[in-house]
Amino acid sequence: MRSGKKIFKLRYKLVLFYLPFILIPILVLSLYLTIVVGRSSIEQSIQIYRQSTNQLRQNILNELDEYYSIGYDIARDTNIIEYLSETNKKDVYLYNFYAERIQTVISKARYRKPDIQLHIYTPNQNLKFSGLFIRNEALFKAKQTAVKDYMSSVFWEGVVQENVLENNTQVARKYLSLLIPIAEYKLSSEPIGVLEIHANLADFEHYLVNGEEEENVVLLTDERSQPIISNVTVTDELIKIAQMDLPENEKYVLYNGKQYLITIDTVESSKMGLSGWKLCNLIPLDYVYQNQRYIQQANLIICIACIILALPLLILFSHTITKRLEYLADRMNDIRHGEYAVSVTVPGNDEVAWLGRRFNHMLEELDLLTKQTVEAKLKEEQLDNAQKEAQLLALQRQINPHYLFNTMESIRMSLILKGDTQTAELIQIFAESYREMIDGTEKTISLNKEITFIRRYFIIQQFRFEGKIHLKIDISDELPNYRIPKFLLQPLIENAVYHGLELKEGEGSILLSIYSDVSYLHIDVSDDGIGMGEAELNELNASLGSNEETGKNTALRNIARRLRLMYGADATMMIQSEQDKGTRLFLSLPVRQLEVAPDVQSIDFRG
């Protein structure tokens, strides 16, 4: 089909058109993520390795501080100082002194570090009950010379090797040696002994990763560039790298044919006399860039996956558009063959769906136009008939009241001739009242005319009830002659008569009070009739907001509805009542919406 062929071509044109708009953002985003995230990954890796180096540095300082603390406690112990200065040569005394006061100090130190090696060099030849004290004058002089510049601190000798007995076998073990002078500072600044501590290097090396399992290279050197600990075999090349003067915290170096990221931190402490110690950490660049390679691979996989997912979605998207267009084209073809009653349903909320809704609207207008054309003459005939009926009704309304007034005037004259002037007067009042009722030229009437109409109406009611009911009207002389809705008061008086006074035994009265303030004209109609109960009153007040035109209390509901239509929410109507005591009805009309009758500015309520 030709149209189908065009739709088919459009489908692939849409795919080719939108494909670059999908591929280019995906490729650009992938490249951006590779560069930015990769760079961030490298920075994070470097930060992690630096934090690892700082943690290692802190662990080493903590271990050094532990040995320093042990040495400081021993060197400043008063019992040790007194023992080194002892001149008493009695063996029993010296042995008891050592057992009771010295051995406790040494035991505390060995409890804190079981593998610690302790020696105290002294020239005092009297001390002979323990291998702790080395009474060699030459060795003491040598140690004294080494610590002469460190009388208030510690001298770190470096790494020494010492043979120790393990399982009845002499084993060479490396220690970190430190010297602390012991002096009676109150008497002399010259040392009376030198404390030598050999710290087990295993306490430091367990913080290092195995250089054979991990390719990181760690080296700690002292101020003389001598190696202290390392996780690999120390070479001159590694020591040279560790002593490099780096202008920045990080630099790349070549070691053993591989590129490394180097970080060098100083290990210093004025309290422990540490100065010039360096902790060198070499991290292979392969490790640093490893995460970046993972990110590149992940981005490539995501990019390919997005393209694979985007193609079917793009084809489905183009199919959704062209399928609905093809559907609309078929419906248009139906209309071309005269089928105007068709209707289309195009799903979605896009432009194609909007086109479908507009198409339906066009069909509805075409169908409506066709019907209007067919029914035009019929409507014209109906309109002519309606106009003729309206003219006839207007003539009847003019003729019937005229006939009625002529008849009532004939009756009134007959009553006057017979001497029944009272009945004749009632006929005249009724005729005048009826004339006012059928006059529909105005929707509002002045208060003066409305009061006159009420007086005429009540004369008829008094005749009917034989003087049983009474009306009192209380209106201020200064009240403006406002225009109010026509026949507003008559239903209120009639409601008080028929629902309040008619069923009351004995006489009854109605009080109509009209007064105003700055904002409202108030109308108050009260009677002393039979009243109503609370339930009936609530139902009546609730019904005043209804728009129903039939049912109970129609007159009052119509008044409330008229007030809402003319004055909106500014007009209010409320009813109060008590059983066997009477009913009171309040109306309030907004003064700013009321006109003043131009003929009379104030009310003349005299009868």
PDB file of N, CA and C in Angstrom, residues 396-464:
ATOM      1  N   GLN A 396     -53.537  37.476  26.015  1.00  0.00           N
ATOM      2  CA  GLN A 396     -54.392  36.926  27.079  1.00  0.00           C
ATOM      3  C   GLN A 396     -54.105  37.584  28.418  1.00  0.00           C
ATOM      4  N   ARG A 397     -52.818  37.826  28.699  1.00  0.00           N
ATOM      5  CA  ARG A 397     -52.465  38.457  29.993  1.00  0.00           C
ATOM      6  C   ARG A 397     -52.976  39.888  30.057  1.00  0.00           C
ATOM      7  N   GLN A 398     -53.047  40.524  28.892  1.00  0.00           N
ATOM      8  CA  GLN A 398     -53.586  41.877  28.900  1.00  0.00           C
ATOM      9  C   GLN A 398     -55.112  41.877  29.003  1.00  0.00           C
ATOM     10  N   ILE A 399     -55.759  40.903  28.363  1.00  0.00           N
ATOM     11  CA  ILE A 399     -57.229  40.863  28.337  1.00  0.00           C
ATOM     12  C   ILE A 399     -57.793  40.365  29.660  1.00  0.00           C
ATOM     13  N   ASN A 400     -57.211  39.279  30.205  1.00  0.00           N
ATOM     14  CA  ASN A 400     -57.779  38.652  31.409  1.00  0.00           C
ATOM     15  C   ASN A 400     -57.788  39.592  32.611  1.00  0.00           C
ATOM     16  N   PRO A 401     -56.641  40.264  32.978  1.00  0.00           N
ATOM     17  CA  PRO A 401     -56.693  41.199  34.111  1.00  0.00           C
ATOM     18  C   PRO A 401     -57.688  42.337  33.851  1.00  0.00           C
ATOM     19  N   HIS A 402     -57.745  42.826  32.627  1.00  0.00           N
ATOM     20  CA  HIS A 402     -58.702  43.891  32.308  1.00  0.00           C
ATOM     21  C   HIS A 402     -60.143  43.439  32.561  1.00  0.00           C
ATOM     22  N   TYR A 403     -60.433  42.203  32.155  1.00  0.00           N
ATOM     23  CA  TYR A 403     -61.773  41.651  32.392  1.00  0.00           C
ATOM     24  C   TYR A 403     -62.018  41.483  33.882  1.00  0.00           C
ATOM     25  N   LEU A 404     -60.947  41.009  34.601  1.00  0.00           N
ATOM     26  CA  LEU A 404     -61.087  40.769  36.042  1.00  0.00           C
ATOM     27  C   LEU A 404     -61.323  42.095  36.779  1.00  0.00           C
ATOM     28  N   PHE A 405     -60.540  43.130  36.445  1.00  0.00           N
ATOM     29  CA  PHE A 405     -60.701  44.421  37.126  1.00  0.00           C
ATOM     30  C   PHE A 405     -62.087  45.022  36.848  1.00  0.00           C
ATOM     31  N   ASN A 406     -62.567  44.893  35.595  1.00  0.00           N
ATOM     32  CA  ASN A 406     -63.897  45.417  35.270  1.00  0.00           C
ATOM     33  C   ASN A 406     -64.983  44.707  36.081  1.00  0.00           C
ATOM     34  N   THR A 407     -64.785  43.364  36.207  1.00  0.00           N
ATOM     35  CA  THR A 407     -65.774  42.575  36.959  1.00  0.00           C
ATOM     36  C   THR A 407     -65.790  42.989  38.419  1.00  0.00           C
ATOM     37  N   MET A 408     -64.553  43.105  39.048  1.00  0.00           N
ATOM     38  CA  MET A 408     -64.481  43.471  40.474  1.00  0.00           C
ATOM     39  C   MET A 408     -65.025  44.884  40.671  1.00  0.00           C
ATOM     40  N   GLU A 409     -64.819  45.813  39.720  1.00  0.00           N
ATOM     41  CA  GLU A 409     -65.361  47.154  39.853  1.00  0.00           C
ATOM     42  C   GLU A 409     -66.885  47.140  39.803  1.00  0.00           C
ATOM     43  N   SER A 410     -67.462  46.245  38.968  1.00  0.00           N
ATOM     44  CA  SER A 410     -68.930  46.116  38.899  1.00  0.00           C
ATOM     45  C   SER A 410     -69.473  45.598  40.223  1.00  0.00           C
ATOM     46  N   ILE A 411     -68.748  44.583  40.804  1.00  0.00           N
ATOM     47  CA  ILE A 411     -69.170  44.028  42.105  1.00  0.00           C
ATOM     48  C   ILE A 411     -69.090  45.102  43.181  1.00  0.00           C
ATOM     49  N   ARG A 412     -67.987  45.886  43.159  1.00  0.00           N
ATOM     50  CA  ARG A 412     -67.815  46.921  44.191  1.00  0.00           C
ATOM     51  C   ARG A 412     -68.954  47.956  44.105  1.00  0.00           C
ATOM     52  N   MET A 413     -69.291  48.396  42.899  1.00  0.00           N
ATOM     53  CA  MET A 413     -70.365  49.377  42.738  1.00  0.00           C
ATOM     54  C   MET A 413     -71.707  48.816  43.190  1.00  0.00           C
ATOM     55  N   SER A 414     -71.932  47.522  42.918  1.00  0.00           N
ATOM     56  CA  SER A 414     -73.179  46.878  43.349  1.00  0.00           C
ATOM     57  C   SER A 414     -73.269  46.857  44.869  1.00  0.00           C
ATOM     58  N   LEU A 415     -72.120  46.592  45.538  1.00  0.00           N
ATOM     59  CA  LEU A 415     -72.103  46.555  47.004  1.00  0.00           C
ATOM     60  C   LEU A 415     -72.328  47.936  47.576  1.00  0.00           C
ATOM     61  N   ILE A 416     -71.795  48.951  46.934  1.00  0.00           N
ATOM     62  CA  ILE A 416     -72.003  50.322  47.417  1.00  0.00           C
ATOM     63  C   ILE A 416     -73.469  50.696  47.315  1.00  0.00           C
ATOM     64  N   LEU A 417     -74.112  50.324  46.172  1.00  0.00           N
ATOM     65  CA  LEU A 417     -75.544  50.621  45.999  1.00  0.00           C
ATOM     66  C   LEU A 417     -76.380  49.914  47.043  1.00  0.00           C
ATOM     67  N   LYS A 418     -75.914  48.738  47.477  1.00  0.00           N
ATOM     68  CA  LYS A 418     -76.645  47.981  48.494  1.00  0.00           C
ATOM     69  C   LYS A 418     -76.316  48.465  49.894  1.00  0.00           C
ATOM     70  N   GLY A 419     -75.347  49.381  50.018  1.00  0.00           N
ATOM     71  CA  GLY A 419     -75.007  49.904  51.339  1.00  0.00           C
ATOM     72  C   GLY A 419     -73.897  49.125  52.044  1.00  0.00           C
ATOM     73  N   ASP A 420     -73.280  48.101  51.405  1.00  0.00           N
ATOM     74  CA  ASP A 420     -72.205  47.298  52.039  1.00  0.00           C
ATOM     75  C   ASP A 420     -70.859  47.934  51.673  1.00  0.00           C
ATOM     76  N   THR A 421     -70.565  49.043  52.303  1.00  0.00           N
ATOM     77  CA  THR A 421     -69.339  49.792  51.966  1.00  0.00           C
ATOM     78  C   THR A 421     -68.064  49.057  52.414  1.00  0.00           C
ATOM     79  N   GLN A 422     -68.173  48.296  53.513  1.00  0.00           N
ATOM     80  CA  GLN A 422     -66.976  47.578  54.012  1.00  0.00           C
ATOM     81  C   GLN A 422     -66.501  46.559  52.998  1.00  0.00           C
ATOM     82  N   THR A 423     -67.448  45.756  52.472  1.00  0.00           N
ATOM     83  CA  THR A 423     -67.057  44.750  51.484  1.00  0.00           C
ATOM     84  C   THR A 423     -66.575  45.421  50.212  1.00  0.00           C
ATOM     85  N   ALA A 424     -67.229  46.508  49.828  1.00  0.00           N
ATOM     86  CA  ALA A 424     -66.791  47.226  48.632  1.00  0.00           C
ATOM     87  C   ALA A 424     -65.353  47.728  48.784  1.00  0.00           C
ATOM     88  N   GLU A 425     -65.017  48.197  49.991  1.00  0.00           N
ATOM     89  CA  GLU A 425     -63.649  48.673  50.233  1.00  0.00           C
ATOM     90  C   GLU A 425     -62.641  47.532  50.115  1.00  0.00           C
ATOM     91  N   LEU A 426     -63.029  46.335  50.627  1.00  0.00           N
ATOM     92  CA  LEU A 426     -62.141  45.178  50.518  1.00  0.00           C
ATOM     93  C   LEU A 426     -61.907  44.807  49.063  1.00  0.00           C
ATOM     94  N   ILE A 427     -62.993  44.872  48.238  1.00  0.00           N
ATOM     95  CA  ILE A 427     -62.857  44.559  46.806  1.00  0.00           C
ATOM     96  C   ILE A 427     -61.883  45.539  46.165  1.00  0.00           C
ATOM     97  N   GLN A 428     -61.968  46.801  46.528  1.00  0.00           N
ATOM     98  CA  GLN A 428     -61.087  47.805  45.948  1.00  0.00           C
ATOM     99  C   GLN A 428     -59.632  47.562  46.364  1.00  0.00           C
ATOM    100  N   ILE A 429     -59.447  47.233  47.641  1.00  0.00           N
ATOM    101  CA  ILE A 429     -58.071  46.950  48.141  1.00  0.00           C
ATOM    102  C   ILE A 429     -57.487  45.735  47.433  1.00  0.00           C
ATOM    103  N   PHE A 430     -58.302  44.674  47.277  1.00  0.00           N
ATOM    104  CA  PHE A 430     -57.832  43.477  46.604  1.00  0.00           C
ATOM    105  C   PHE A 430     -57.452  43.775  45.158  1.00  0.00           C
ATOM    106  N   ALA A 431     -58.262  44.586  44.467  1.00  0.00           N
ATOM    107  CA  ALA A 431     -57.984  44.909  43.069  1.00  0.00           C
ATOM    108  C   ALA A 431     -56.679  45.683  42.948  1.00  0.00           C
ATOM    109  N   GLU A 432     -56.457  46.632  43.837  1.00  0.00           N
ATOM    110  CA  GLU A 432     -55.222  47.407  43.788  1.00  0.00           C
ATOM    111  C   GLU A 432     -54.008  46.535  44.092  1.00  0.00           C
ATOM    112  N   SER A 433     -54.168  45.629  45.074  1.00  0.00           N
ATOM    113  CA  SER A 433     -53.067  44.730  45.420  1.00  0.00           C
ATOM    114  C   SER A 433     -52.739  43.798  44.255  1.00  0.00           C
ATOM    115  N   TYR A 434     -53.787  43.286  43.610  1.00  0.00           N
ATOM    116  CA  TYR A 434     -53.564  42.364  42.495  1.00  0.00           C
ATOM    117  C   TYR A 434     -52.898  43.088  41.328  1.00  0.00           C
ATOM    118  N   ARG A 435     -53.270  44.367  41.142  1.00  0.00           N
ATOM    119  CA  ARG A 435     -52.650  45.139  40.071  1.00  0.00           C
ATOM    120  C   ARG A 435     -51.140  45.279  40.309  1.00  0.00           C
ATOM    121  N   GLU A 436     -50.755  45.479  41.583  1.00  0.00           N
ATOM    122  CA  GLU A 436     -49.343  45.558  41.921  1.00  0.00           C
ATOM    123  C   GLU A 436     -48.637  44.229  41.657  1.00  0.00           C
ATOM    124  N   MET A 437     -49.316  43.115  41.947  1.00  0.00           N
ATOM    125  CA  MET A 437     -48.701  41.794  41.819  1.00  0.00           C
ATOM    126  C   MET A 437     -48.407  41.434  40.370  1.00  0.00           C
ATOM    127  N   ILE A 438     -49.303  41.805  39.460  1.00  0.00           N
ATOM    128  CA  ILE A 438     -49.105  41.391  38.066  1.00  0.00           C
ATOM    129  C   ILE A 438     -48.247  42.392  37.307  1.00  0.00           C
ATOM    130  N   ASP A 439     -47.854  43.476  37.957  1.00  0.00           N
ATOM    131  CA  ASP A 439     -46.987  44.447  37.297  1.00  0.00           C
ATOM    132  C   ASP A 439     -45.547  43.939  37.381  1.00  0.00           C
ATOM    133  N   GLY A 440     -45.010  43.384  36.297  1.00  0.00           N
ATOM    134  CA  GLY A 440     -43.659  42.790  36.313  1.00  0.00           C
ATOM    135  C   GLY A 440     -42.607  43.662  35.686  1.00  0.00           C
ATOM    136  N   THR A 441     -42.828  44.955  35.617  1.00  0.00           N
ATOM    137  CA  THR A 441     -41.872  45.844  34.946  1.00  0.00           C
ATOM    138  C   THR A 441     -40.624  46.091  35.784  1.00  0.00           C
ATOM    139  N   GLU A 442     -40.683  45.949  37.124  1.00  0.00           N
ATOM    140  CA  GLU A 442     -39.544  46.235  37.980  1.00  0.00           C
ATOM    141  C   GLU A 442     -39.298  45.058  38.940  1.00  0.00           C
ATOM    142  N   LYS A 443     -38.009  44.814  39.209  1.00  0.00           N
ATOM    143  CA  LYS A 443     -37.651  43.760  40.161  1.00  0.00           C
ATOM    144  C   LYS A 443     -37.556  44.289  41.578  1.00  0.00           C
ATOM    145  N   THR A 444     -37.339  45.591  41.747  1.00  0.00           N
ATOM    146  CA  THR A 444     -37.253  46.181  43.087  1.00  0.00           C
ATOM    147  C   THR A 444     -38.348  47.224  43.244  1.00  0.00           C
ATOM    148  N   ILE A 445     -38.641  47.544  44.490  1.00  0.00           N
ATOM    149  CA  ILE A 445     -39.693  48.495  44.806  1.00  0.00           C
ATOM    150  C   ILE A 445     -39.259  49.287  46.018  1.00  0.00           C
ATOM    151  N   SER A 446     -39.730  50.528  46.138  1.00  0.00           N
ATOM    152  CA  SER A 446     -39.346  51.341  47.284  1.00  0.00           C
ATOM    153  C   SER A 446     -40.003  50.817  48.548  1.00  0.00           C
ATOM    154  N   LEU A 447     -39.353  51.065  49.687  1.00  0.00           N
ATOM    155  CA  LEU A 447     -39.919  50.651  50.973  1.00  0.00           C
ATOM    156  C   LEU A 447     -41.304  51.262  51.192  1.00  0.00           C
ATOM    157  N   ASN A 448     -41.486  52.478  50.743  1.00  0.00           N
ATOM    158  CA  ASN A 448     -42.770  53.169  50.933  1.00  0.00           C
ATOM    159  C   ASN A 448     -43.897  52.395  50.249  1.00  0.00           C
ATOM    160  N   LYS A 449     -43.673  51.977  48.987  1.00  0.00           N
ATOM    161  CA  LYS A 449     -44.687  51.231  48.256  1.00  0.00           C
ATOM    162  C   LYS A 449     -44.869  49.832  48.839  1.00  0.00           C
ATOM    163  N   GLU A 450     -43.785  49.217  49.277  1.00  0.00           N
ATOM    164  CA  GLU A 450     -43.890  47.875  49.840  1.00  0.00           C
ATOM    165  C   GLU A 450     -44.702  47.909  51.140  1.00  0.00           C
ATOM    166  N   ILE A 451     -44.499  48.925  51.958  1.00  0.00           N
ATOM    167  CA  ILE A 451     -45.259  49.057  53.206  1.00  0.00           C
ATOM    168  C   ILE A 451     -46.743  49.293  52.888  1.00  0.00           C
ATOM    169  N   THR A 452     -47.015  50.135  51.865  1.00  0.00           N
ATOM    170  CA  THR A 452     -48.410  50.372  51.456  1.00  0.00           C
ATOM    171  C   THR A 452     -49.071  49.079  51.026  1.00  0.00           C
ATOM    172  N   PHE A 453     -48.345  48.262  50.272  1.00  0.00           N
ATOM    173  CA  PHE A 453     -48.887  46.979  49.836  1.00  0.00           C
ATOM    174  C   PHE A 453     -49.156  46.068  51.031  1.00  0.00           C
ATOM    175  N   ILE A 454     -48.257  46.084  52.031  1.00  0.00           N
ATOM    176  CA  ILE A 454     -48.439  45.254  53.229  1.00  0.00           C
ATOM    177  C   ILE A 454     -49.690  45.701  53.994  1.00  0.00           C
ATOM    178  N   ARG A 455     -49.901  46.996  54.085  1.00  0.00           N
ATOM    179  CA  ARG A 455     -51.079  47.485  54.812  1.00  0.00           C
ATOM    180  C   ARG A 455     -52.359  47.000  54.115  1.00  0.00           C
ATOM    181  N   ARG A 456     -52.409  47.122  52.790  1.00  0.00           N
ATOM    182  CA  ARG A 456     -53.585  46.656  52.069  1.00  0.00           C
ATOM    183  C   ARG A 456     -53.792  45.148  52.264  1.00  0.00           C
ATOM    184  N   TYR A 457     -52.660  44.400  52.155  1.00  0.00           N
ATOM    185  CA  TYR A 457     -52.744  42.948  52.331  1.00  0.00           C
ATOM    186  C   TYR A 457     -53.273  42.603  53.716  1.00  0.00           C
ATOM    187  N   PHE A 458     -52.815  43.328  54.759  1.00  0.00           N
ATOM    188  CA  PHE A 458     -53.208  42.966  56.119  1.00  0.00           C
ATOM    189  C   PHE A 458     -54.657  43.351  56.418  1.00  0.00           C
ATOM    190  N   ILE A 459     -55.176  44.384  55.715  1.00  0.00           N
ATOM    191  CA  ILE A 459     -56.599  44.724  55.898  1.00  0.00           C
ATOM    192  C   ILE A 459     -57.470  43.547  55.476  1.00  0.00           C
ATOM    193  N   ILE A 460     -57.093  42.896  54.367  1.00  0.00           N
ATOM    194  CA  ILE A 460     -57.845  41.722  53.900  1.00  0.00           C
ATOM    195  C   ILE A 460     -57.747  40.600  54.929  1.00  0.00           C
ATOM    196  N   GLN A 461     -56.542  40.393  55.497  1.00  0.00           N
ATOM    197  CA  GLN A 461     -56.352  39.327  56.478  1.00  0.00           C
ATOM    198  C   GLN A 461     -57.138  39.614  57.758  1.00  0.00           C
ATOM    199  N   GLN A 462     -57.195  40.869  58.167  1.00  0.00           N
ATOM    200  CA  GLN A 462     -57.973  41.204  59.368  1.00  0.00           C
ATOM    201  C   GLN A 462     -59.467  40.939  59.132  1.00  0.00           C
ATOM    202  N   PHE A 463     -59.930  41.231  57.916  1.00  0.00           N
ATOM    203  CA  PHE A 463     -61.318  40.936  57.594  1.00  0.00           C
ATOM    204  C   PHE A 463     -61.575  39.445  57.669  1.00  0.00           C
ATOM    205  N   ARG A 464     -60.613  38.685  57.180  1.00  0.00           N
ATOM    206  CA  ARG A 464     -60.781  37.223  57.183  1.00  0.00           C
ATOM    207  C   ARG A 464     -60.805  36.681  58.606  1.00  0.00           C
TER     208      ARG A 464
END
